[in-house]
Short mmCIF file of C-alpha atoms in Angstrom, two decimals:
data_model
loop_
_atom_site.label_atom_id
_atom_site.label_comp_id
_atom_site.label_asym_id
_atom_site.label_seq_id
_atom_site.Cartn_x
_atom_site.Cartn_y
_atom_site.Cartn_z
CA MET A 185 14.32 23.63 -33.10
CA THR A 186 10.95 21.79 -33.58
CA GLU A 187 8.95 21.52 -30.50
CA THR A 188 7.80 17.84 -29.69
CA PHE A 189 4.13 17.52 -28.69
CA ILE A 190 3.95 13.72 -28.68
CA ASN A 191 6.54 12.13 -26.38
CA LYS A 192 7.12 8.50 -26.44
CA SER A 193 9.29 6.27 -24.15
CA THR A 194 11.94 3.81 -25.65
CA LEU A 195 10.91 0.52 -23.93
CA GLN A 196 12.86 -2.75 -23.65
CA GLU A 197 10.29 -4.72 -22.10
CA ASN A 198 6.68 -5.18 -20.99
CA TYR A 199 5.32 -3.08 -23.97
CA SER A 200 2.92 -3.90 -27.04
CA THR A 201 3.51 -3.03 -30.60
CA LEU A 202 0.29 -2.08 -32.76
CA PRO A 203 -0.24 -1.10 -36.25
CA ASN A 204 -1.23 2.63 -36.74
CA LYS A 205 -3.77 1.42 -39.26
CA LEU A 206 -5.63 -0.17 -36.24
CA ILE A 207 -5.45 2.75 -33.94
CA ASN A 208 -6.78 5.07 -36.68
CA ASP A 209 -9.40 2.83 -37.90
CA ASP A 210 -12.41 5.20 -37.98
CA LYS A 211 -14.79 2.19 -38.12
CA LEU A 212 -14.04 1.38 -34.47
CA SER A 213 -15.95 3.31 -31.71
CA GLY A 214 -14.02 4.52 -28.83
CA ASP A 215 -15.00 1.61 -26.51
CA GLY A 216 -14.26 -0.85 -29.37
CA LEU A 217 -10.74 0.39 -30.04
CA ALA A 218 -10.00 0.63 -26.06
CA VAL A 219 -11.10 -2.99 -25.59
CA LEU A 220 -9.22 -4.06 -28.67
CA VAL A 221 -6.02 -2.55 -27.48
CA TYR A 222 -6.57 -4.20 -23.93
CA LEU A 223 -7.05 -7.56 -25.55
CA LEU A 224 -3.90 -7.14 -27.95
CA SER A 225 -1.75 -6.24 -24.70
CA LYS A 226 -2.42 -9.72 -23.41
CA PRO A 227 -0.24 -12.69 -23.77
CA ALA A 228 -0.99 -15.14 -26.77
CA ASP A 229 -2.42 -17.83 -24.38
CA TRP A 230 -4.80 -15.35 -22.71
CA LYS A 231 -8.46 -16.34 -23.02
CA VAL A 232 -10.84 -13.55 -23.84
CA ASN A 233 -13.20 -13.29 -20.98
CA ALA A 234 -16.15 -10.88 -21.08
CA GLN A 235 -16.34 -10.44 -17.28
CA ASN A 236 -12.71 -9.50 -17.20
CA ILE A 237 -13.38 -6.88 -19.63
CA ALA A 238 -16.50 -5.69 -17.82
CA ASN A 239 -14.45 -5.32 -14.62
CA ARG A 240 -11.60 -3.64 -16.19
CA PHE A 241 -13.61 -0.85 -18.04
CA GLY A 242 -16.63 -0.68 -15.58
CA TYR A 243 -18.91 -1.68 -18.49
CA GLY A 244 -22.02 -3.74 -18.09
CA ILE A 245 -21.72 -7.19 -19.52
CA ASN A 246 -24.49 -6.71 -22.27
CA LYS A 247 -22.38 -3.71 -23.43
CA VAL A 248 -19.18 -5.86 -23.47
CA TYR A 249 -20.85 -8.37 -25.65
CA SER A 250 -21.95 -5.51 -27.86
CA ILE A 251 -18.33 -4.36 -28.36
CA ILE A 252 -17.14 -7.81 -29.09
CA LYS A 253 -19.77 -8.22 -31.82
CA GLN A 254 -18.37 -4.88 -33.37
CA LEU A 255 -15.01 -6.30 -33.26
CA ILE A 256 -16.17 -9.49 -34.87
CA GLN A 257 -18.00 -7.28 -37.56
CA TYR A 258 -14.76 -5.53 -38.52
CA GLY A 259 -12.66 -8.61 -38.43
CA TYR A 260 -10.52 -8.00 -35.34
CA VAL A 261 -12.01 -10.99 -33.46
CA LYS A 262 -13.00 -14.31 -34.67
CA LYS A 263 -15.55 -16.20 -32.64
CA ASP A 264 -15.37 -20.19 -32.76
CA VAL A 265 -18.28 -22.16 -31.30
CA MET A 266 -16.52 -25.42 -29.98
CA ARG A 267 -18.45 -28.43 -29.94
CA ASP A 268 -17.94 -31.96 -28.72
CA GLN A 269 -19.81 -34.86 -30.40
CA GLY A 270 -22.26 -32.19 -31.82
CA LYS A 271 -22.88 -30.77 -28.43
CA TYR A 272 -22.05 -26.89 -27.54
CA THR A 273 -19.13 -26.68 -24.94
CA GLN A 274 -17.83 -23.20 -25.25
CA ILE A 275 -17.16 -20.26 -27.16
CA VAL A 276 -13.49 -19.07 -27.95
CA TYR A 277 -12.47 -15.63 -29.32
CA HIS A 278 -9.28 -15.20 -31.26
CA VAL A 279 -8.02 -11.58 -31.48
CA TYR A 280 -6.00 -9.90 -34.35
CA ASP A 281 -4.14 -6.80 -34.91
CA GLN A 282 -5.53 -6.40 -38.38
CA PRO A 283 -8.92 -7.67 -39.79
CA PHE A 284 -8.22 -11.50 -40.08
CA HIS A 285 -9.75 -11.84 -43.45
CA CYS A 286 -6.88 -9.56 -44.72
CA LEU A 287 -4.05 -11.58 -43.46
CA PRO A 288 -2.16 -13.29 -46.26
CA GLN A 289 -1.93 -16.45 -44.54
CA MET A 290 -3.12 -17.61 -41.00
CA ASP A 291 -3.46 -20.92 -39.01
CA LEU A 292 -7.23 -21.12 -37.99
CA PRO A 293 -8.19 -23.34 -35.04
CA GLN A 294 -8.74 -26.92 -36.16
CA MET A 295 -12.34 -27.89 -35.87
CA ASP A 296 -14.55 -31.17 -36.44
CA ILE A 297 -15.28 -30.82 -40.10
CA SER A 298 -18.81 -32.24 -39.48
CA GLU A 299 -19.45 -29.15 -37.47
CA THR A 300 -18.16 -26.65 -39.94
CA TYR A 301 -21.55 -25.82 -41.34
CA LYS A 302 -23.17 -25.25 -37.92
CA VAL A 303 -20.43 -22.93 -37.03
CA LYS A 304 -20.71 -20.84 -40.26
CA LYS A 305 -24.54 -20.77 -39.74
CA GLU A 306 -24.20 -19.30 -36.38
CA GLN A 307 -21.56 -16.88 -37.52
CA ASN A 308 -23.58 -15.68 -40.56
CA LYS A 309 -26.63 -15.22 -38.14
CA GLU A 310 -24.50 -13.05 -35.74
CA SER A 311 -23.21 -10.93 -38.65
CA THR A 312 -26.69 -10.11 -39.78
CA ASN A 313 -28.51 -10.13 -36.65
CA GLU A 314 -27.89 -6.95 -34.55
CA ARG A 315 -30.29 -8.00 -31.53
CA GLU A 316 -28.94 -7.59 -28.17
CA PRO A 317 -27.47 -10.84 -26.57
CA THR A 318 -29.92 -12.70 -24.26
CA ILE A 319 -29.67 -13.96 -21.00
CA TRP A 320 -28.99 -17.43 -22.66
CA ASP A 321 -26.18 -15.92 -24.84
CA ILE A 322 -24.49 -14.39 -21.79
CA ALA A 323 -24.94 -16.91 -18.84
CA VAL A 324 -24.62 -20.36 -20.60
CA PRO A 325 -20.90 -19.84 -21.51
CA ARG A 326 -20.02 -18.64 -18.09
CA LEU A 327 -21.83 -21.73 -16.37
CA ILE A 328 -20.09 -23.95 -18.87
CA GLN A 329 -16.71 -22.68 -17.56
CA SER A 330 -17.96 -23.76 -14.06
CA GLY A 331 -18.14 -27.48 -15.41
CA ILE A 332 -21.79 -27.61 -16.27
CA ASP A 333 -22.86 -28.87 -19.67
CA GLU A 334 -25.00 -26.74 -21.99
CA LYS A 335 -28.27 -28.49 -21.20
CA LYS A 336 -28.00 -28.25 -17.48
CA ALA A 337 -26.57 -24.58 -17.76
CA ARG A 338 -30.07 -23.68 -19.40
CA GLY A 339 -31.92 -25.56 -16.79
CA VAL A 340 -30.22 -23.85 -14.05
CA ILE A 341 -30.86 -20.53 -15.55
CA MET A 342 -34.55 -21.45 -16.08
CA MET A 343 -34.99 -22.59 -12.34
CA LEU A 344 -33.50 -19.34 -11.02
CA LEU A 345 -35.69 -17.20 -13.15
CA LYS A 346 -38.78 -19.17 -12.21
CA SER A 347 -37.65 -19.24 -8.47
CA LEU A 348 -38.13 -15.41 -8.36
CA LYS A 349 -41.58 -15.18 -7.24
CA LEU A 350 -41.83 -11.59 -5.86
CA VAL A 351 -40.13 -9.79 -8.60
CA LYS A 352 -42.49 -9.38 -11.54
CA ASP A 353 -40.45 -7.54 -14.02
CA VAL A 354 -38.78 -9.85 -16.54
CA THR A 355 -35.86 -7.54 -17.21
CA GLU A 356 -35.17 -7.25 -13.46
CA LYS A 357 -35.39 -10.95 -13.01
CA GLU A 358 -32.77 -11.45 -15.66
CA LYS A 359 -30.49 -9.04 -14.00
CA ILE A 360 -30.74 -10.62 -10.70
CA VAL A 361 -29.90 -13.90 -12.12
CA LEU A 362 -26.94 -12.76 -14.41
CA ASP A 363 -25.42 -10.80 -11.19
CA ALA A 364 -25.72 -13.85 -9.19
CA ILE A 365 -23.80 -16.13 -12.03
CA PHE A 366 -21.07 -13.52 -12.83
CA LYS A 367 -20.23 -12.88 -9.14
CA MET A 368 -20.06 -16.58 -8.44
CA PRO A 369 -16.53 -17.44 -7.23
CA ASP A 370 -14.57 -19.45 -9.75
CA THR A 371 -13.98 -22.05 -6.77
CA VAL A 372 -17.77 -22.94 -6.96
CA THR A 373 -17.76 -25.59 -9.74
CA GLN A 374 -19.91 -28.53 -10.81
CA TYR A 375 -23.82 -28.79 -10.95
CA ASP A 376 -24.34 -30.00 -7.38
CA ARG A 377 -22.47 -27.01 -5.80
CA VAL A 378 -23.52 -24.31 -8.43
CA LEU A 379 -27.22 -24.61 -8.20
CA PRO A 380 -27.64 -24.51 -4.36
CA TYR A 381 -25.09 -21.55 -4.31
CA LEU A 382 -26.88 -19.52 -7.01
CA THR A 383 -30.47 -20.53 -5.55
CA ALA A 384 -29.43 -18.96 -2.27
CA ILE A 385 -28.18 -15.83 -3.92
CA VAL A 386 -31.20 -15.22 -5.96
CA LYS A 387 -33.50 -16.09 -3.07
CA LYS A 388 -32.16 -13.30 -1.15
CA ALA A 389 -32.72 -10.83 -3.95
CA ASP A 390 -36.26 -11.89 -4.41
CA LYS A 391 -37.91 -8.84 -3.04
CA VAL A 392 -40.97 -6.61 -3.92
CA ILE A 393 -39.53 -3.01 -4.58
CA GLU A 394 -42.41 -0.56 -4.31
CA PRO A 395 -42.33 2.24 -6.59
CA VAL A 396 -41.11 5.65 -5.21
CA LYS A 397 -44.13 7.89 -4.79
CA VAL A 398 -43.56 11.38 -5.99
CA TYR A 399 -45.31 14.41 -4.32
CA GLY A 400 -45.09 17.26 -6.56
CA SER A 401 -41.12 17.46 -7.30
CA VAL A 402 -40.36 15.79 -3.95
CA ILE A 403 -39.60 12.24 -3.89
CA LYS A 404 -40.80 10.63 -0.71
CA GLN A 405 -39.89 7.04 0.37
CA LEU A 406 -40.40 5.22 3.66
CA THR A 407 -37.45 5.21 5.81
CA ALA A 408 -36.37 3.27 8.83
CA ASP A 409 -36.52 6.34 10.90
CA ASP A 410 -40.15 6.91 9.94
CA VAL A 411 -41.18 3.49 11.08
CA LEU A 412 -39.11 3.46 14.28
CA THR A 413 -40.55 7.07 15.45
CA ALA A 414 -44.13 6.43 14.19
CA GLY A 415 -46.99 7.43 16.68
CA PRO A 416 -50.12 5.53 17.10
CA ALA A 417 -51.84 7.33 14.04
CA MET A 418 -48.72 6.67 11.74
CA GLN A 419 -48.43 3.06 12.87
CA ASP A 420 -52.09 2.31 11.85
CA TYR A 421 -51.47 4.11 8.51
CA TYR A 422 -48.24 2.10 7.71
CA ARG A 423 -50.00 -1.07 8.68
CA ARG A 424 -52.88 -0.26 6.12
CA LYS A 425 -51.00 1.46 3.27
CA LYS A 426 -47.44 0.81 3.54
CA GLU A 427 -47.08 -2.92 4.52
CA MET A 428 -44.74 -3.88 1.74
CA GLU A 429 -42.45 -0.88 2.33
CA VAL A 430 -42.23 -1.93 6.09
CA ILE A 431 -41.57 -5.42 5.15
CA ASN A 432 -38.70 -4.56 2.82
CA LEU A 433 -37.12 -2.44 5.45
CA VAL A 434 -37.09 -5.43 7.64
CA ASN A 435 -35.89 -8.02 5.05
CA SER A 436 -33.09 -5.35 4.24
CA GLY A 437 -32.09 -5.38 8.01
CA ALA A 438 -32.64 -1.63 8.38
CA VAL A 439 -35.22 -2.34 10.94
CA ASN A 440 -35.67 -5.35 13.33
CA LYS A 441 -38.90 -7.16 13.67
CA GLU A 442 -38.43 -6.63 17.63
CA GLN A 443 -38.45 -2.87 17.09
CA ILE A 444 -41.71 -2.76 15.45
CA GLY A 445 -43.76 -5.25 17.61
CA TRP A 446 -46.91 -3.04 16.74
CA PHE A 447 -46.64 -4.13 12.97
CA TYR A 448 -46.67 -7.87 13.82
CA GLY A 449 -49.34 -7.46 16.41
CA SER A 450 -47.33 -8.12 19.45
#
């Protein structure tokens, strides 16, 4: 009697059927295959959402877009840039269980013929350009989903980036803005509600982060306990040398101003 090593259930409902050719396609990375199988398990009217994928797999949003780009490259996903009267409105992804250019016949989404060249141009650019998606590539579609047109969405992102006065690193600025945008509840919609909401979130994150100082192999960073138990000599040292670290502890809520009157001259 042959021993069975691969055991499969006989399912009557709530299951997906996938081609073995897809599962064994060695061009796909492990992450790409995992995401593709996940997408193909969804109903036909389910819209691909990068943040949903990020939440499901614990990926960063940049990694999700890199995976989607790989699936586009191998023909398992088709990206359509939707426009209205020549203006960009949203990006729609169509998912296939085999490379769509290999399908004998398929009904592609209907698009305004006047926009065909623009869409093809953008798709060709994507297939030849392996750059990482920018903050504009990632954040604009999310803001459009919140009822903001493309021009205003770009304006919102620019205003948020410029509002970060204390954070100097460009990458850190973009991370703060992206985190705020993608953590924004779906109930917050339209420009006059989205902008104040995001501005408040970004403002809270606008802090100077002092680099951690290394003494030999030991990392030493100022703590709330250091500040609260400091004697006169250390208080004077912290005022002169650790001002921003103390302020960060106050801003984070770890220390109350009333507890360190010596720092504020009271």
